[in-house]
mmCIF file of C-alpha atoms in Angstrom:
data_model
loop_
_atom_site.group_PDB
_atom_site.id
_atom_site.type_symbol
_atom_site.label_atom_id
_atom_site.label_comp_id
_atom_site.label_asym_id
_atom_site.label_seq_id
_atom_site.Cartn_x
_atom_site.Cartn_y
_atom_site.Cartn_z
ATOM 1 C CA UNK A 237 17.693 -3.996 -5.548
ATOM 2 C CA UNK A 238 18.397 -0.600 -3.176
ATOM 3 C CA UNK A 239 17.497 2.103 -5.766
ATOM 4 C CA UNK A 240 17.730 4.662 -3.183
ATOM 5 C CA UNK A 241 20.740 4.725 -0.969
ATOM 6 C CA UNK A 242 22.178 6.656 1.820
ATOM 7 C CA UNK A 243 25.808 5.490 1.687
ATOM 8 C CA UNK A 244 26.910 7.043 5.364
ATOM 9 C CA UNK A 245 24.785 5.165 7.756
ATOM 10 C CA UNK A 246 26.226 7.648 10.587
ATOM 11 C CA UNK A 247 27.311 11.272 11.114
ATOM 12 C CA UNK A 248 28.187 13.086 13.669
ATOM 13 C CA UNK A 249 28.729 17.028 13.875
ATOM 14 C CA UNK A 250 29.045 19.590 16.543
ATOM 15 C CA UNK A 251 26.137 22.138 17.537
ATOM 16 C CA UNK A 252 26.284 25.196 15.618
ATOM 17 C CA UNK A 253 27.847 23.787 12.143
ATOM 18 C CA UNK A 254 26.285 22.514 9.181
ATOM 19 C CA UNK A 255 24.729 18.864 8.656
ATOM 20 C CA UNK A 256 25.222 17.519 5.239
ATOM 21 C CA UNK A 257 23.228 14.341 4.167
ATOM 22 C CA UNK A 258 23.813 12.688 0.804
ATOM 23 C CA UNK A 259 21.332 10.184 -0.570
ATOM 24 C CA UNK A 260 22.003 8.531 -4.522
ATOM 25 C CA UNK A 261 19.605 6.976 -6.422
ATOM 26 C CA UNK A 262 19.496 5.091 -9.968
ATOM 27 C CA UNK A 263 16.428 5.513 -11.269
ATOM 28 C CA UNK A 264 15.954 8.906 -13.573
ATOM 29 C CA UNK A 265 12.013 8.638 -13.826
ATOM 30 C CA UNK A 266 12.072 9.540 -10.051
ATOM 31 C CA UNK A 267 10.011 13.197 -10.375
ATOM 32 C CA UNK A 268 9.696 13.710 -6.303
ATOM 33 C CA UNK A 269 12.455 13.274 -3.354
ATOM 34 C CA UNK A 270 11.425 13.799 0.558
ATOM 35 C CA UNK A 271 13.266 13.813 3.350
ATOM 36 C CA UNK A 272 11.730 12.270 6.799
ATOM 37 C CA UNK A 273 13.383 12.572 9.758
ATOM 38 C CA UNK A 274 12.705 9.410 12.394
ATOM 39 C CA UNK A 275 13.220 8.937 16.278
ATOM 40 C CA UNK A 276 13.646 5.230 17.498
ATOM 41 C CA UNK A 277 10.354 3.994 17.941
ATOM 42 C CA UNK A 278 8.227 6.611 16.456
ATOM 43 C CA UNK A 279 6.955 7.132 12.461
ATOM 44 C CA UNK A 280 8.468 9.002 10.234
ATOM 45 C CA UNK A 281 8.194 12.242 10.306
ATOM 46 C CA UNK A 282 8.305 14.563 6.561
ATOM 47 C CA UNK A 283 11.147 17.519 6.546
ATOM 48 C CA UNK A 284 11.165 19.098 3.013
ATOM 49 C CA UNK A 285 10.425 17.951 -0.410
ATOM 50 C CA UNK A 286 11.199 19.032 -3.707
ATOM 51 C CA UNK A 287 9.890 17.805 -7.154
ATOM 52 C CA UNK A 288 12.521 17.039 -10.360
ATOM 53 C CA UNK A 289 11.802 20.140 -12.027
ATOM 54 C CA UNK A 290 13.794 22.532 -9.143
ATOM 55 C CA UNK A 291 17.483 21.766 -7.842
ATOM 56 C CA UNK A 292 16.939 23.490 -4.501
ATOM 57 C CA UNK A 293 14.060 23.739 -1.846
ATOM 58 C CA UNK A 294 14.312 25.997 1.435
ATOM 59 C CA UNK A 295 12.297 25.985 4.398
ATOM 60 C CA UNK A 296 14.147 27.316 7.429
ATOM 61 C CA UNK A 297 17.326 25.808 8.630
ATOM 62 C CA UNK A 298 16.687 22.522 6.008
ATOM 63 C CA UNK A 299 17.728 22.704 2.528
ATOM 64 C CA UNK A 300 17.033 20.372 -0.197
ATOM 65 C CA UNK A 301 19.776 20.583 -3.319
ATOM 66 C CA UNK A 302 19.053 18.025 -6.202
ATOM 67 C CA UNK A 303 21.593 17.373 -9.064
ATOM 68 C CA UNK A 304 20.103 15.513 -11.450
ATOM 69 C CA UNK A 305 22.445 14.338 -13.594
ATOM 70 C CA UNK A 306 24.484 13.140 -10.527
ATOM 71 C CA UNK A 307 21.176 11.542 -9.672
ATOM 72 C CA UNK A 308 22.231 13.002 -5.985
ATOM 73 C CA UNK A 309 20.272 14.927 -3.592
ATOM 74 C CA UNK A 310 21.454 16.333 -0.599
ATOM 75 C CA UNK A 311 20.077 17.835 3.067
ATOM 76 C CA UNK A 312 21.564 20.517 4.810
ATOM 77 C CA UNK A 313 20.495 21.490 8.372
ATOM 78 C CA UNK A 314 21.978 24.626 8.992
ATOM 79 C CA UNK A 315 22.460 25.350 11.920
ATOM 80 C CA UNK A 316 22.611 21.917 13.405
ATOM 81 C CA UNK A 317 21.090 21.422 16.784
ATOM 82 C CA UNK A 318 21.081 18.741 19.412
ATOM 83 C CA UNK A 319 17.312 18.011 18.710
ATOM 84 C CA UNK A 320 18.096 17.212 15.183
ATOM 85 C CA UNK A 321 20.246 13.691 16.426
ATOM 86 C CA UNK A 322 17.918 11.140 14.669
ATOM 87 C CA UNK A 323 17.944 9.014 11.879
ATOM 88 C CA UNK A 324 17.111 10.434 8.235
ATOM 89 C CA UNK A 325 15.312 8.419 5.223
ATOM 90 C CA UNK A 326 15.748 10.280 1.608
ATOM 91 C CA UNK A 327 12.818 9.078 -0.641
ATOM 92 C CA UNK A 328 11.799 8.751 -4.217
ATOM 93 C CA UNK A 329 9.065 8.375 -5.575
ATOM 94 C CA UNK A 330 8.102 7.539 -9.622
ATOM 95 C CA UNK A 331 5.937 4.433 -10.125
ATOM 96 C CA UNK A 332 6.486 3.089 -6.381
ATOM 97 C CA UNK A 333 8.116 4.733 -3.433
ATOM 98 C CA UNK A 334 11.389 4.562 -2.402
ATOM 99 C CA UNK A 335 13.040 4.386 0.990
ATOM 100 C CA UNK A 336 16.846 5.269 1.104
ATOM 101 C CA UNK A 337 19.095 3.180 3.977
ATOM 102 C CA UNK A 338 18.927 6.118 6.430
ATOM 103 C CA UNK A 339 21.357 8.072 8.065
ATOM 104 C CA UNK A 340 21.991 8.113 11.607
ATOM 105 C CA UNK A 341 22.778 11.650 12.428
ATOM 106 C CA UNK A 342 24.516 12.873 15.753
ATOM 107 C CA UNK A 343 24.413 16.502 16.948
ATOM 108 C CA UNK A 344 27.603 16.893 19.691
ATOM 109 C CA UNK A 345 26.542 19.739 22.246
ATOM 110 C CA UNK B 230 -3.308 19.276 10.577
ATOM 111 C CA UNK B 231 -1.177 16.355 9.338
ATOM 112 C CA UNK B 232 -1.889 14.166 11.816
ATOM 113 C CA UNK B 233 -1.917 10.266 11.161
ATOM 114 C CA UNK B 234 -3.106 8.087 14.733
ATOM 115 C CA UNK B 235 -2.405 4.486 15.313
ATOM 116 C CA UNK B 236 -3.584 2.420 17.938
ATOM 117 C CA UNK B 237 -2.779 0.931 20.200
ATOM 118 C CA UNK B 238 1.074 2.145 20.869
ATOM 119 C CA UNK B 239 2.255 -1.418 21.817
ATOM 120 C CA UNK B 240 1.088 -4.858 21.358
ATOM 121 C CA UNK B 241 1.633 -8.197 22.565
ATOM 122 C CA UNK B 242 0.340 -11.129 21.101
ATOM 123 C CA UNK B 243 1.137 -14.790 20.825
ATOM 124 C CA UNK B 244 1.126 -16.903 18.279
ATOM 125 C CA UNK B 245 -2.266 -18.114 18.251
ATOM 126 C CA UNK B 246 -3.846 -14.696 18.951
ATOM 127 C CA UNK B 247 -5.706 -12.306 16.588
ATOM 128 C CA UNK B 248 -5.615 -9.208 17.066
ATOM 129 C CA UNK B 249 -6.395 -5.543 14.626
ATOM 130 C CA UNK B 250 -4.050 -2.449 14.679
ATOM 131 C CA UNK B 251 -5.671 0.373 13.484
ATOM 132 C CA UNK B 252 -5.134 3.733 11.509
ATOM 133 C CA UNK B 253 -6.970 6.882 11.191
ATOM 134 C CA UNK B 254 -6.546 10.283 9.400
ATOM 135 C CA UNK B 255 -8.523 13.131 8.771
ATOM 136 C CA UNK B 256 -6.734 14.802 6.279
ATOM 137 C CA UNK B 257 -8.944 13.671 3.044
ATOM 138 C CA UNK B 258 -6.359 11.487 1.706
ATOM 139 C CA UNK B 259 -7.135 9.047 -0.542
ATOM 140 C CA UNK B 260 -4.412 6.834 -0.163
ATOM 141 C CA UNK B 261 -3.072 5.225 3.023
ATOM 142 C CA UNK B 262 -0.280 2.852 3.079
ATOM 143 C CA UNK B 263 0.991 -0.186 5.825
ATOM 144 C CA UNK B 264 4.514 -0.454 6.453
ATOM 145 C CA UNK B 265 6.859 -3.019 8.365
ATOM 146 C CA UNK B 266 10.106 -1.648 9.890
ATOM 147 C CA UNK B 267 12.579 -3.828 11.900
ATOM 148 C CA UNK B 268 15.305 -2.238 14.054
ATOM 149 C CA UNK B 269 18.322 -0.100 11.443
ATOM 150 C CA UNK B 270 16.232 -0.594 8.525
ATOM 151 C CA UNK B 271 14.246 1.407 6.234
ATOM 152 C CA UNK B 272 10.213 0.896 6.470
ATOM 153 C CA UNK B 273 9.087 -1.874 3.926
ATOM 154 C CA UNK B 274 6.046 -1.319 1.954
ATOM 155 C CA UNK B 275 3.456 -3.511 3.104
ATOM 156 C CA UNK B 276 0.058 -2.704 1.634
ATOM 157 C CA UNK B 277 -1.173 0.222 -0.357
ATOM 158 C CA UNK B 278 -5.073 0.945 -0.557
ATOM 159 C CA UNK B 279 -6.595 4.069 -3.067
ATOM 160 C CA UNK B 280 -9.779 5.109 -2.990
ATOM 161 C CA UNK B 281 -10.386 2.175 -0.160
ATOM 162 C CA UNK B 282 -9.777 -0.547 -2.780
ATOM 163 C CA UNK B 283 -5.864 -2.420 -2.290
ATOM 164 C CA UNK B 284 -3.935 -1.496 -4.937
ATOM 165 C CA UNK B 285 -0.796 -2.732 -3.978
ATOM 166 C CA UNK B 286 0.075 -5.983 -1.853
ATOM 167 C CA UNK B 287 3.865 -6.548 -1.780
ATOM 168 C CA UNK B 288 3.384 -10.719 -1.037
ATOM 169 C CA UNK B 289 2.788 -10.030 2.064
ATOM 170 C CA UNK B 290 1.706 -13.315 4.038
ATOM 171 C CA UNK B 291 -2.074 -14.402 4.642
ATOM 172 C CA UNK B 292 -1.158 -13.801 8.067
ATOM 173 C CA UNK B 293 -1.655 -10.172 7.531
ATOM 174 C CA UNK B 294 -5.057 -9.151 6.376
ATOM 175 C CA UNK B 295 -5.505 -5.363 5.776
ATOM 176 C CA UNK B 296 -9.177 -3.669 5.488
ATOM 177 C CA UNK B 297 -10.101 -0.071 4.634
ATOM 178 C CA UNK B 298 -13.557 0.244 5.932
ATOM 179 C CA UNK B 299 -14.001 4.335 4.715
ATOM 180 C CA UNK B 300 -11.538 6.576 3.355
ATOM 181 C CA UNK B 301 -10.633 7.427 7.303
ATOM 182 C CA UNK B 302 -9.741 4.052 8.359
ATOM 183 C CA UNK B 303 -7.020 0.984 8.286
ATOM 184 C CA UNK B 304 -6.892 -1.858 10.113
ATOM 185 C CA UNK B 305 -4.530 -4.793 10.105
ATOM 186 C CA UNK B 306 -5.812 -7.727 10.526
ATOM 187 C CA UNK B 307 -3.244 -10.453 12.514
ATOM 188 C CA UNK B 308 -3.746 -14.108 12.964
ATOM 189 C CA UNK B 309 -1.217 -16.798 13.742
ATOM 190 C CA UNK B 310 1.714 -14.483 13.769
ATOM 191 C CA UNK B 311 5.258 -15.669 14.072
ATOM 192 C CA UNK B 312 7.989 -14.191 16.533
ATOM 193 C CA UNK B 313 9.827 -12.866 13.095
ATOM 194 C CA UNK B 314 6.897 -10.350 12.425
ATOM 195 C CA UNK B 315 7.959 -8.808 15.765
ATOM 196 C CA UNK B 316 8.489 -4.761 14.611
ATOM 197 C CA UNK B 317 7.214 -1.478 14.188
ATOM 198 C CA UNK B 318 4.170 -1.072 12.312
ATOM 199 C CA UNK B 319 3.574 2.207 10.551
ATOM 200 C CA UNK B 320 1.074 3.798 8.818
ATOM 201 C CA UNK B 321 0.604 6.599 6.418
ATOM 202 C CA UNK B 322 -1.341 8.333 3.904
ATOM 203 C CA UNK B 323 -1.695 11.085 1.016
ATOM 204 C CA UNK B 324 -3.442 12.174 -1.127
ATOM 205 C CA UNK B 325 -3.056 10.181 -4.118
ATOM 206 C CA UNK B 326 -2.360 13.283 -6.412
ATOM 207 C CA UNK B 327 -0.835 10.656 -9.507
ATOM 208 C CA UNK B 328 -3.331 9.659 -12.415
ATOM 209 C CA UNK B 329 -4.621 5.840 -13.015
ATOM 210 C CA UNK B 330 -5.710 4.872 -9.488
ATOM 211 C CA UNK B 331 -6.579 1.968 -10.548
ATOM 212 C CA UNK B 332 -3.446 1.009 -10.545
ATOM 213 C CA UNK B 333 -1.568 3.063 -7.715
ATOM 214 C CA UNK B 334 0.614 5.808 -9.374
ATOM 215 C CA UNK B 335 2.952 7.845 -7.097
ATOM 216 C CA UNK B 336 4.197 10.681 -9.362
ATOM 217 C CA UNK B 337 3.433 13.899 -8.716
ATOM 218 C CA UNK B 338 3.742 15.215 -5.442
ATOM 219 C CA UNK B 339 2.178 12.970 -3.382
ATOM 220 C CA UNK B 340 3.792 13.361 0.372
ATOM 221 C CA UNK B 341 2.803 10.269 2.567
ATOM 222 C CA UNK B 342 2.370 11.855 6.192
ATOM 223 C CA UNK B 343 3.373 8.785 8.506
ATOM 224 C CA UNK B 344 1.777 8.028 12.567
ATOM 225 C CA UNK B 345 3.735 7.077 15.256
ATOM 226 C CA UNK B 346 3.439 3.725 14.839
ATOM 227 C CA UNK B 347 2.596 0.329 16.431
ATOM 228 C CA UNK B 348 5.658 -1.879 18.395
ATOM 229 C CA UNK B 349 4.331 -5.621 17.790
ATOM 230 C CA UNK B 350 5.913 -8.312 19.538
ATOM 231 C CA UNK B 351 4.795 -11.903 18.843
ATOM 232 C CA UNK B 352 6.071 -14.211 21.655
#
């Protein structure tokens, strides 16, 4: 049972524009969402966080937006670069942790 | 410093070998975590030790046989591996900031900080 899921495995968009990742979920005693960011062959690597009490978290050109009621959270990498192109995991976490389906995320020069 | 080392990079085994992988961190965590991931998929939750003792073991074959010898360490143990346990190893930790470690809690905001990773291939 996929309780976290990233429902576009791939995106592209050009350099320059924004990068909009959706992840849904069904569980609402999830308290804490991450995003990691992954290259082929490497581990995981953590983006930006942000706990169930906040609907937004900024740190530079990622931002975290969580709707709660949707039970929706969303990254946007603005602006998007070609080093971004990798594949993105949302995550949940509540009484185990959750890996969303991933995203595979293309940034056109 | 969020660094999480695994070694070695690659492996090669066959099906009769034994061989460890091994984790290491230096961040204090408490927690540190084995995960599976095959090609397109998301990493699968293998093991989960807290405060060195396993807390969580998602019926993961005998084949695999995890050990936390200090709160700095992980090894996984391999014996008699098949060529379907052929993937990427990872392995992460945190810091176990949930309550009731006996049993492994993850609320709270407990990031798991993830190394680069082991490529197994059992021929």
């Amino acid at each position: 049972d996929q309780q976290v899921k990233q429902n576009s495995p791939s995106l592209s968009v050009q350099e320059g524009r924004i990068s909009i990742l959706n992840c849904d979920y069904t569980n609402s005693m999830f308290d804490y969402f991450l995003w990691y960011k992954k290259y082929p062959a490497e581990g995981p690597t953590f983006l930006i966080s942000i706990s169930s009490i906040k609907d937004k978290n900024e740190d530079g050109r990622f931002t975290v937006f969580l709707n709660k009621s949707a039970k929706h959270l969303s990254l946007h990498i603005v602006p998007s670069q070609p080093g971004d192109s990798a594949v993105y995991f949302c995550a949940a976490t509540g009484n185990q942790f959750y890996f969303g389906t991933g995203t595979s995320l293309t940034v056109i020069p | 410093d969020t660094e999480v080392t695994q070694t070695p990079k690659h492996l090669v085994m066959g099906m009769t070998n034994k061989k460890s992988l091994k984790c290491e961190q230096h961040m204090g965590h408490r927690a540190m975590y084995w995960y599976k991931q095959k090609a397109k998929k998301p990493p699968e939750l293998m093991f989960v030790y807290s405060y060195e003792k396993l807390s969580i073991n998602e019926s993961v074959p005998s084949r695999f046989s995890p050990e936390c010898p200090n709160s700095s360490l992980l090894n996984l143990h391999l014996h008699a591996l098949q060529p379907e346990d052929s993937a990427l190893y990872l392995c992460a930790s945190s810091q176990a900031t949930g309550t009731g470690w006996g049993i492994l809690s993850f609320t709270g905001t407990d990031t798991q900080y993830f190394g680069p990773g082991t490529r197994l291939t059992v021929l």
